[in-house]
Coordinates of C-alpha atoms in Angstrom, one line a residue:
M1487 CA 91.2 92.6 121.9
R1488 CA 87.9 94.0 124.6
K1489 CA 85.3 96.3 122.6
K1490 CA 86.1 100.0 124.4
S1491 CA 85.1 103.5 123.7
K1492 CA 88.9 104.4 124.0
Y1493 CA 91.8 102.4 124.1
N1494 CA 95.4 103.1 126.3
V1495 CA 98.2 103.8 123.4
A1496 CA 102.3 103.8 123.9
V1497 CA 104.1 105.0 121.2
V1498 CA 107.5 103.6 121.6
G1499 CA 110.4 105.7 119.9
V1500 CA 110.7 109.3 118.9
G1501 CA 112.6 109.5 115.7
V1502 CA 111.4 110.1 112.2
V1503 CA 108.6 107.4 112.4
G1504 CA 107.7 107.9 115.5
L1505 CA 106.9 111.6 115.6
E1506 CA 105.2 110.7 112.5
M1507 CA 102.8 108.0 114.6
L1508 CA 101.7 110.6 116.9
R1509 CA 100.2 113.1 114.2
C1510 CA 98.8 109.9 112.5
L1511 CA 96.9 109.3 116.0
R1512 CA 96.1 113.0 116.4
E1513 CA 95.3 113.3 113.0
R1514 CA 93.1 110.8 112.1
N1515 CA 91.6 110.9 115.1
F1516 CA 92.4 107.2 117.0
P1517 CA 90.0 106.5 120.4
I1518 CA 92.7 107.5 122.9
A1519 CA 91.6 107.0 126.6
E1520 CA 95.8 107.9 127.7
L1521 CA 98.9 107.9 125.5
K1522 CA 102.1 107.3 126.3
V1523 CA 105.4 107.9 124.7
L1524 CA 108.0 105.7 125.3
A1525 CA 111.9 105.9 124.4
R1526 CA 114.9 105.6 126.2
S1527 CA 115.6 108.6 127.6
S1528 CA 112.9 110.7 129.2
R1529 CA 111.9 114.5 128.2
E1530 CA 110.1 116.4 126.5
I1531 CA 109.1 116.9 123.2
D1532 CA 107.0 119.2 121.3
V1533 CA 105.3 117.6 117.6
C1534 CA 103.6 120.2 115.4
G1535 CA 103.1 122.3 118.7
I1536 CA 102.1 119.6 121.0
K1537 CA 104.2 118.7 123.7
Y1538 CA 104.6 115.4 124.8
Q1539 CA 106.1 114.1 127.7
V1540 CA 108.3 110.9 127.0
E1541 CA 108.5 108.5 129.9
A1542 CA 112.2 106.3 129.4
V1543 CA 110.2 102.7 128.4
S1544 CA 110.5 99.6 130.8
A1545 CA 108.6 96.1 131.2
D1546 CA 106.2 98.0 133.4
A1547 CA 105.7 101.6 131.3
F1548 CA 103.8 99.2 129.1
N1549 CA 101.2 98.1 132.3
G1550 CA 97.2 98.9 131.6
I1551 CA 98.3 99.7 127.3
D1552 CA 95.9 98.2 124.7
I1553 CA 97.2 98.7 121.7
A1554 CA 101.8 99.8 121.4
L1555 CA 102.7 100.8 118.4
F1556 CA 106.3 100.7 118.3
A1557 CA 108.4 102.6 116.1
G1558 CA 110.7 100.0 114.4
T1559 CA 114.5 99.4 114.9
E1560 CA 115.9 96.4 113.8
G1561 CA 118.8 93.9 115.8
E1562 CA 119.6 92.9 118.6
K1563 CA 119.1 96.7 120.3
G1564 CA 115.9 97.2 118.8
A1565 CA 113.2 97.8 121.4
S1566 CA 110.9 95.7 119.6
L1567 CA 113.0 93.0 120.3
T1568 CA 114.0 93.9 124.2
F1569 CA 110.3 94.9 124.5
A1570 CA 107.8 93.9 122.5
S1571 CA 107.1 90.4 124.4
Q1572 CA 106.7 92.1 127.8
A1573 CA 104.1 94.6 126.3
V1574 CA 102.1 91.4 125.1
K1575 CA 102.0 89.6 128.7
R1576 CA 100.9 92.8 129.7
G1577 CA 98.3 92.5 127.5
A1578 CA 98.6 95.0 125.1
V1579 CA 98.8 93.9 121.1
V1580 CA 102.1 95.0 119.9
I1581 CA 102.3 96.8 116.4
D1582 CA 105.8 97.0 115.2
N1583 CA 107.4 98.5 112.7
G1584 CA 110.9 97.9 112.6
A1585 CA 111.8 94.0 110.7
D1586 CA 111.9 91.7 113.2
F1587 CA 109.0 90.0 113.7
R1588 CA 108.2 90.4 110.1
M1589 CA 108.9 87.6 108.8
D1590 CA 108.2 84.8 111.8
P1591 CA 105.1 82.5 110.7
K1592 CA 103.1 82.9 113.3
V1593 CA 103.1 86.6 112.7
P1594 CA 100.6 88.6 110.5
L1595 CA 102.3 91.3 108.2
V1596 CA 99.7 93.1 107.3
V1597 CA 98.9 95.7 104.7
P1598 CA 95.2 96.6 105.3
E1599 CA 94.1 97.3 101.8
V1600 CA 95.2 94.2 100.6
N1601 CA 94.8 91.5 103.7
A1602 CA 93.5 93.3 106.6
K1603 CA 91.5 89.9 107.9
D1604 CA 95.2 88.4 108.3
I1605 CA 94.9 90.6 111.7
K1606 CA 92.5 88.7 112.9
K1607 CA 95.5 85.6 113.6
H1608 CA 97.9 87.2 115.3
K1609 CA 99.0 86.1 118.9
G1610 CA 99.3 89.6 120.3
I1611 CA 102.3 91.1 117.5
I1612 CA 101.1 92.2 114.2
A1613 CA 104.2 93.6 111.8
N1614 CA 103.9 96.6 109.2
P1615 CA 106.3 95.4 106.4
N1616 CA 109.0 97.6 104.5
C1617 CA 108.0 101.2 103.1
S1618 CA 108.5 100.0 99.7
T1619 CA 106.8 97.0 100.2
I1620 CA 103.6 99.0 101.5
Q1621 CA 103.4 101.5 98.2
M1622 CA 103.9 98.6 96.3
V1623 CA 101.4 96.0 97.2
V1624 CA 98.8 98.9 97.2
A1625 CA 99.1 99.0 94.2
L1626 CA 99.4 95.9 92.3
W1627 CA 96.7 94.4 94.9
P1628 CA 93.8 95.2 92.8
I1629 CA 95.5 94.4 89.4
Y1630 CA 96.8 90.6 91.5
K1631 CA 92.7 90.3 91.9
K1632 CA 91.7 91.2 88.2
C1633 CA 94.4 89.0 86.5
G1634 CA 97.0 87.6 88.4
I1635 CA 100.2 88.6 88.3
K1636 CA 103.4 86.0 87.5
R1637 CA 106.5 88.4 87.5
I1638 CA 107.2 92.0 88.9
I1639 CA 110.8 93.8 88.3
V1640 CA 111.4 96.6 90.8
T1641 CA 113.4 99.7 90.6
T1642 CA 113.0 102.0 94.0
L1643 CA 114.0 105.4 94.5
Q1644 CA 113.9 106.0 98.2
A1645 CA 114.4 109.3 100.4
S1646 CA 116.8 109.6 103.1
S1647 CA 114.1 110.2 105.6
G1648 CA 114.0 106.0 105.1
A1649 CA 116.7 105.8 106.3
G1650 CA 116.4 107.8 109.3
R1651 CA 117.3 111.6 110.7
G1652 CA 120.8 111.1 110.5
A1653 CA 120.2 109.9 106.9
V1654 CA 118.2 113.1 106.5
E1655 CA 119.9 115.9 108.1
Q1656 CA 123.2 114.2 106.1
L1657 CA 121.8 115.2 103.2
K1658 CA 120.4 118.5 104.7
A1659 CA 124.7 119.2 105.3
E1660 CA 125.6 118.4 102.5
T1661 CA 123.9 120.1 100.0
L1662 CA 124.1 123.8 102.2
K1663 CA 127.9 122.7 102.4
I1664 CA 127.7 122.5 98.1
A1665 CA 125.3 125.3 97.5
S1666 CA 127.7 127.2 99.7
G1667 CA 130.6 127.4 96.7
A1668 CA 132.8 125.6 100.1
C1669 CA 133.5 122.5 98.2
D1670 CA 132.6 120.6 95.0
Y1671 CA 130.3 118.5 95.1
I1672 CA 132.1 115.7 93.4
H1673 CA 134.4 115.9 97.2
V1674 CA 131.6 116.6 99.5
K1675 CA 132.5 115.9 103.1
V1676 CA 130.7 116.6 106.4
D1677 CA 131.3 115.7 109.7
N1678 CA 128.2 112.9 110.4
K1679 CA 127.9 110.7 107.8
A1680 CA 124.6 108.3 108.1
L1681 CA 124.8 106.6 105.0
P1682 CA 127.9 104.9 103.5
Q1683 CA 128.0 107.0 100.1
Q1684 CA 127.5 111.2 99.5
L1685 CA 123.8 111.5 98.6
A1686 CA 123.6 115.1 97.6
Y1687 CA 124.4 115.2 93.6
N1688 CA 124.1 112.1 93.5
V1689 CA 122.2 108.2 93.8
F1690 CA 123.5 105.0 95.2
P1691 CA 122.7 101.3 94.2
H1692 CA 123.0 100.6 98.2
I1693 CA 120.3 99.9 101.1
G1694 CA 120.7 98.2 103.5
T1695 CA 123.7 95.4 103.5
F1696 CA 124.6 93.4 100.8
V1697 CA 123.7 89.6 101.7
D1698 CA 122.4 86.2 99.0
A1699 CA 123.2 86.6 95.7
D1700 CA 124.4 90.1 96.1
Y1701 CA 121.2 91.4 96.6
T1702 CA 120.8 93.6 99.5
N1703 CA 118.3 92.9 102.6
E1704 CA 116.1 95.6 101.5
E1705 CA 116.4 93.9 97.8
W1706 CA 115.3 90.7 99.7
K1707 CA 112.1 93.0 101.9
L1708 CA 110.1 93.5 98.8
V1709 CA 111.0 89.0 97.3
N1710 CA 109.8 87.9 100.7
E1711 CA 107.5 89.9 102.3
T1712 CA 105.2 90.4 99.6
H1713 CA 105.2 87.1 99.1
K1714 CA 103.6 86.9 102.6
I1715 CA 101.6 89.7 102.1
M1716 CA 99.7 89.1 98.9
H1717 CA 99.8 85.0 99.9
D1718 CA 101.5 83.3 96.7
A1719 CA 105.1 82.6 96.8
K1720 CA 104.8 82.2 93.0
I1721 CA 105.3 85.4 92.0
K1722 CA 108.9 85.7 90.9
I1723 CA 109.8 89.2 92.3
S1724 CA 113.2 91.2 91.1
A1725 CA 113.7 94.4 93.3
T1726 CA 117.1 96.9 93.0
T1727 CA 117.2 99.8 95.8
V1728 CA 118.4 103.1 95.3
R1729 CA 119.0 105.5 96.9
V1730 CA 118.1 108.6 96.3
P1731 CA 118.8 112.9 97.6
V1732 CA 115.4 113.5 98.6
R1733 CA 114.0 114.6 102.0
T1734 CA 110.5 112.7 102.1
G1735 CA 108.9 110.3 99.3
H1736 CA 109.6 106.4 97.8
S1737 CA 109.6 106.5 93.8
E1738 CA 109.3 102.5 92.5
S1739 CA 109.5 102.0 88.7
V1740 CA 107.5 99.0 89.0
Y1741 CA 107.6 96.7 86.1
I1742 CA 104.4 93.6 86.0
E1743 CA 103.5 90.5 83.7
T1744 CA 100.4 89.8 84.3
A1745 CA 98.7 86.6 84.2
K1746 CA 95.6 87.2 82.0
P1747 CA 95.3 90.6 79.6
I1748 CA 94.7 93.7 80.5
S1749 CA 95.0 97.3 79.1
P1750 CA 96.7 100.5 80.9
Q1751 CA 93.0 101.9 80.3
E1752 CA 91.4 99.0 82.4
V1753 CA 94.4 99.5 84.7
R1754 CA 93.4 102.9 85.2
K1755 CA 90.4 103.3 85.6
L1756 CA 90.6 99.8 88.3
L1757 CA 93.4 101.5 90.4
S1758 CA 91.1 105.1 90.7
K1759 CA 88.5 103.1 92.4
A1760 CA 91.2 101.4 94.9
P1761 CA 91.6 101.9 98.5
G1762 CA 94.5 104.4 99.4
V1763 CA 95.2 105.1 95.9
I1764 CA 95.2 108.1 93.8
V1765 CA 95.8 108.0 90.1
I1766 CA 97.6 111.1 88.4
D1767 CA 98.0 109.6 85.1
E1768 CA 98.5 112.4 82.3
P1769 CA 102.0 112.6 81.3
K1770 CA 101.3 114.8 78.4
N1771 CA 100.6 117.5 80.4
N1772 CA 103.2 116.7 83.1
L1773 CA 101.0 115.1 85.3
Y1774 CA 102.4 112.0 87.2
P1775 CA 103.0 111.5 90.9
M1776 CA 106.2 113.5 92.4
P1777 CA 108.1 112.8 95.8
K1778 CA 107.4 116.7 96.7
D1779 CA 103.4 116.1 96.1
V1780 CA 102.9 113.5 98.1
E1781 CA 104.8 114.0 101.3
G1782 CA 102.8 114.6 104.2
K1783 CA 99.5 112.4 102.5
D1784 CA 98.1 109.0 103.2
E1785 CA 97.5 107.7 100.0
T1786 CA 99.9 105.5 97.0
F1787 CA 100.4 107.2 94.4
V1788 CA 100.5 105.7 90.4
G1789 CA 101.0 107.2 87.4
R1790 CA 102.5 106.6 84.1
I1791 CA 100.9 103.4 83.5
R1792 CA 101.8 102.1 80.0
Q1793 CA 102.2 98.9 78.4
D1794 CA 105.3 97.3 77.6
A1795 CA 106.1 97.6 74.0
F1796 CA 107.6 94.1 73.1
V1797 CA 105.8 92.2 76.3
K1798 CA 102.6 90.8 75.4
N1799 CA 101.4 90.8 79.0
G1800 CA 103.6 93.6 80.3
L1801 CA 103.3 96.2 82.1
W1802 CA 104.6 99.8 83.8
L1803 CA 103.6 101.8 86.5
W1804 CA 105.6 104.4 88.7
V1805 CA 104.2 104.2 92.0
V1806 CA 104.4 107.1 94.9
A1807 CA 104.0 107.4 98.4
D1808 CA 105.0 109.2 101.9
N1809 CA 107.6 106.6 103.5
L1810 CA 106.9 108.1 106.9
R1811 CA 102.6 108.1 106.7
K1812 CA 101.6 104.9 104.6
G1813 CA 105.5 103.4 104.5
A1814 CA 105.2 103.3 108.2
A1815 CA 103.1 105.6 110.2
T1816 CA 99.5 105.4 109.2
N1817 CA 99.6 101.9 108.0
A1818 CA 100.4 101.0 111.7
V1819 CA 98.1 102.8 112.7
Q1820 CA 95.2 101.9 109.8
I1821 CA 96.2 98.2 111.1
A1822 CA 95.2 99.6 115.0
E1823 CA 91.4 100.9 113.7
V1824 CA 91.3 97.8 112.2
L1825 CA 92.1 96.1 115.3
I1826 CA 89.3 97.7 116.7
K1827 CA 86.3 97.3 114.9

């Protein structure tokens, strides 16, 4: 990409992630000459009091665009599969938040705090990892560099917004219906369901579709994407992904076994100095990361750092991040910031 003082940028998609991309570009003062907002249909939208004219996406809409941020929709009808190659043909670099290109060996999968150098390998498309993967590798990378990691066991507790606007509305509708006394919380029903189960007053271990060995594809993303980002396929990783009645902010209970010993005190010190990480770890004072406190923030928050009581090199961490910010929009904009440097 030719060095410029300002760049023509397109944001494709105006769902929860697309709107967050617009906020991040503005808040981080990305050097924009012209901004296009593209979606299936044209209309005007308001984001934090700023009005944006949305243009219907088409191949020619990418003429003159330097960087195209795709908010990400997977599958046959996703904008990325339809228009990413068209954007690249017209000279744009695509940063895609969907899953369509993540495991393509020709496409870098990037978390800037971990593998920013991989951006140089791009051939027009750079992939943004899954939200849960991003926050986990940001927290674990400093430990991996210091003493190696042999095994990861992670249980995610993922917010409704990770499944899109419809899931957030489902949680809201279910909660309001129960709170109003209109129904018993065990038997709540709403007209529009975006999730396979009731979410209000409930949790369920089902994110994505069930695939190999009865794991979901969301669980396999944590395995395969971590291997690719950290360039180490020998790490043994097992995941369980759980949907919880939270609006925004994914939490993860992460167990690791390191190759070399490292104490919880050393981990706290290491992570306190790591880019993009904030340590909140005073459990006796009821201080630890929580989704309600990280919403709208770009960092990954870590707490409950402790030694496993029965495994010599075993450690536990509690990792929380805003899945729409660092888990999606912020990471994509950070990739663009590295790209223009």
